Amino acid sequence: MGRSCTSGGHLLSFMIDLVFGNFAKGLSNHFRRILKGGQIVFGSLSVDCIVRDISATGARIQARGPFWFPDSFVLAIASDGTSRPCHIVWRKDGQIGVAFYA
């Protein structure tokens, strides 16, 4: 069953697959649509965000504050009690696609 790289919900998954070679291996990342408050944490600073989609390998987030922060940071989701180091894969229209470090 193929995936379209142009459908909105699967674009990040396709890009992460492409970057990390999973697409060629036939592996799929299943993103779960969520709407949770989070924080982009870098150093002693943090920026509020909304986590829109998440999977085991990455997430799509929407920044609430300034759209500048480092390429690598920690994505913290207080309601889940999780903090995941990640790096930016893409940025577009106030949204950011990140891949989690293994």
mmCIF file of C-alpha atoms in Angstrom:
data_model
loop_
_atom_site.group_PDB
_atom_site.id
_atom_site.type_symbol
_atom_site.label_atom_id
_atom_site.label_comp_id
_atom_site.label_asym_id
_atom_site.label_seq_id
_atom_site.Cartn_x
_atom_site.Cartn_y
_atom_site.Cartn_z
ATOM 1 C CA MET A 1 0.000 0.000 0.000
ATOM 2 C CA GLY A 2 1.763 3.196 -1.165
ATOM 3 C CA ARG A 3 1.767 6.549 0.508
ATOM 4 C CA SER A 4 1.308 9.850 -1.252
ATOM 5 C CA CYS A 5 4.030 12.354 -0.516
ATOM 6 C CA THR A 6 1.677 15.228 -1.303
ATOM 7 C CA SER A 7 -1.078 14.648 1.241
ATOM 8 C CA GLY A 8 -0.748 17.085 4.160
ATOM 9 C CA GLY A 9 -0.720 14.543 6.974
ATOM 10 C CA HIS A 10 1.861 12.306 5.346
ATOM 11 C CA LEU A 11 4.315 14.904 4.038
ATOM 12 C CA LEU A 12 6.422 14.995 7.220
ATOM 13 C CA SER A 13 6.414 11.210 7.418
ATOM 14 C CA PHE A 14 7.556 10.980 3.798
ATOM 15 C CA MET A 15 10.322 13.555 4.380
ATOM 16 C CA ILE A 16 11.617 11.798 7.489
ATOM 17 C CA ASP A 17 11.515 8.459 5.657
ATOM 18 C CA LEU A 18 13.445 10.004 2.788
ATOM 19 C CA VAL A 19 16.057 11.661 5.028
ATOM 20 C CA PHE A 20 16.674 8.591 7.170
ATOM 21 C CA GLY A 21 16.399 5.997 4.409
ATOM 22 C CA ASN A 22 13.277 4.304 5.774
ATOM 23 C CA PHE A 23 11.327 4.995 2.578
ATOM 24 C CA ALA A 24 13.681 2.763 0.594
ATOM 25 C CA LYS A 25 13.412 0.040 3.251
ATOM 26 C CA GLY A 26 9.619 0.065 3.011
ATOM 27 C CA LEU A 27 9.140 1.069 6.628
ATOM 28 C CA SER A 28 6.302 3.371 7.562
ATOM 29 C CA ASN A 29 5.972 5.985 10.266
ATOM 30 C CA HIS A 30 2.432 6.340 11.535
ATOM 31 C CA PHE A 31 1.806 9.847 12.730
ATOM 32 C CA ARG A 32 -0.908 10.344 15.284
ATOM 33 C CA ARG A 33 -2.841 13.597 15.058
ATOM 34 C CA ILE A 34 -2.878 15.257 18.449
ATOM 35 C CA LEU A 35 -3.390 18.752 19.791
ATOM 36 C CA LYS A 36 -1.203 19.193 22.864
ATOM 37 C CA GLY A 37 0.655 22.087 24.360
ATOM 38 C CA GLY A 38 4.403 21.735 24.333
ATOM 39 C CA GLN A 39 7.600 23.661 24.766
ATOM 40 C CA ILE A 40 10.644 24.088 22.566
ATOM 41 C CA VAL A 41 13.472 24.105 25.104
ATOM 42 C CA PHE A 42 17.000 25.264 24.306
ATOM 43 C CA GLY A 43 19.497 26.251 26.963
ATOM 44 C CA SER A 44 17.676 28.166 29.690
ATOM 45 C CA LEU A 45 15.008 29.457 27.266
ATOM 46 C CA SER A 46 11.741 27.966 26.067
ATOM 47 C CA VAL A 47 9.060 28.823 23.504
ATOM 48 C CA ASP A 48 5.480 27.579 23.752
ATOM 49 C CA CYS A 49 4.223 25.446 20.875
ATOM 50 C CA ILE A 50 1.373 23.172 19.838
ATOM 51 C CA VAL A 51 2.154 19.585 18.871
ATOM 52 C CA ARG A 52 -0.089 18.736 15.892
ATOM 53 C CA ASP A 53 1.197 15.281 14.854
ATOM 54 C CA ILE A 54 3.577 12.871 16.546
ATOM 55 C CA SER A 55 5.141 9.478 15.866
ATOM 56 C CA ALA A 56 7.979 7.417 17.271
ATOM 57 C CA THR A 57 10.408 9.216 14.941
ATOM 58 C CA GLY A 58 9.229 12.827 14.834
ATOM 59 C CA ALA A 59 6.541 15.469 15.176
ATOM 60 C CA ARG A 60 4.893 18.447 13.493
ATOM 61 C CA ILE A 61 4.670 21.448 15.766
ATOM 62 C CA GLN A 62 3.327 24.967 15.497
ATOM 63 C CA ALA A 63 5.314 27.714 17.215
ATOM 64 C CA ARG A 64 3.397 30.212 19.327
ATOM 65 C CA GLY A 65 6.224 32.695 19.735
ATOM 66 C CA PRO A 66 9.108 33.926 17.639
ATOM 67 C CA PHE A 67 9.959 31.618 14.782
ATOM 68 C CA TRP A 68 13.653 31.476 15.549
ATOM 69 C CA PHE A 69 15.328 28.845 17.662
ATOM 70 C CA PRO A 70 18.284 26.523 17.109
ATOM 71 C CA ASP A 71 18.154 23.603 14.684
ATOM 72 C CA SER A 72 18.398 21.188 17.650
ATOM 73 C CA PHE A 73 16.362 21.467 20.844
ATOM 74 C CA VAL A 74 14.260 19.464 23.308
ATOM 75 C CA LEU A 75 10.543 19.082 22.636
ATOM 76 C CA ALA A 76 8.764 18.834 25.996
ATOM 77 C CA ILE A 77 5.113 17.800 26.356
ATOM 78 C CA ALA A 78 4.076 18.383 29.973
ATOM 79 C CA SER A 79 0.738 16.508 29.742
ATOM 80 C CA ASP A 80 2.636 13.332 28.747
ATOM 81 C CA GLY A 81 5.636 13.995 30.962
ATOM 82 C CA THR A 82 7.903 13.539 27.933
ATOM 83 C CA SER A 83 10.980 15.391 26.735
ATOM 84 C CA ARG A 84 12.601 14.352 23.452
ATOM 85 C CA PRO A 85 15.762 15.801 21.920
ATOM 86 C CA CYS A 86 15.150 16.533 18.242
ATOM 87 C CA HIS A 87 16.306 18.490 15.219
ATOM 88 C CA ILE A 88 14.438 20.477 12.597
ATOM 89 C CA VAL A 89 13.749 18.783 9.253
ATOM 90 C CA TRP A 90 11.585 21.536 7.717
ATOM 91 C CA ARG A 91 9.935 24.892 8.514
ATOM 92 C CA LYS A 92 6.881 26.333 6.770
ATOM 93 C CA ASP A 93 4.152 28.863 7.645
ATOM 94 C CA GLY A 94 4.787 28.825 11.400
ATOM 95 C CA GLN A 95 5.010 25.041 11.516
ATOM 96 C CA ILE A 96 8.088 22.923 12.075
ATOM 97 C CA GLY A 97 8.795 19.284 11.276
ATOM 98 C CA VAL A 98 11.243 17.630 13.665
ATOM 99 C CA ALA A 99 12.935 14.256 13.821
ATOM 100 C CA PHE A 100 13.712 12.761 17.208
ATOM 101 C CA TYR A 101 17.248 11.615 17.975
ATOM 102 C CA ALA A 102 17.503 7.867 18.588
#
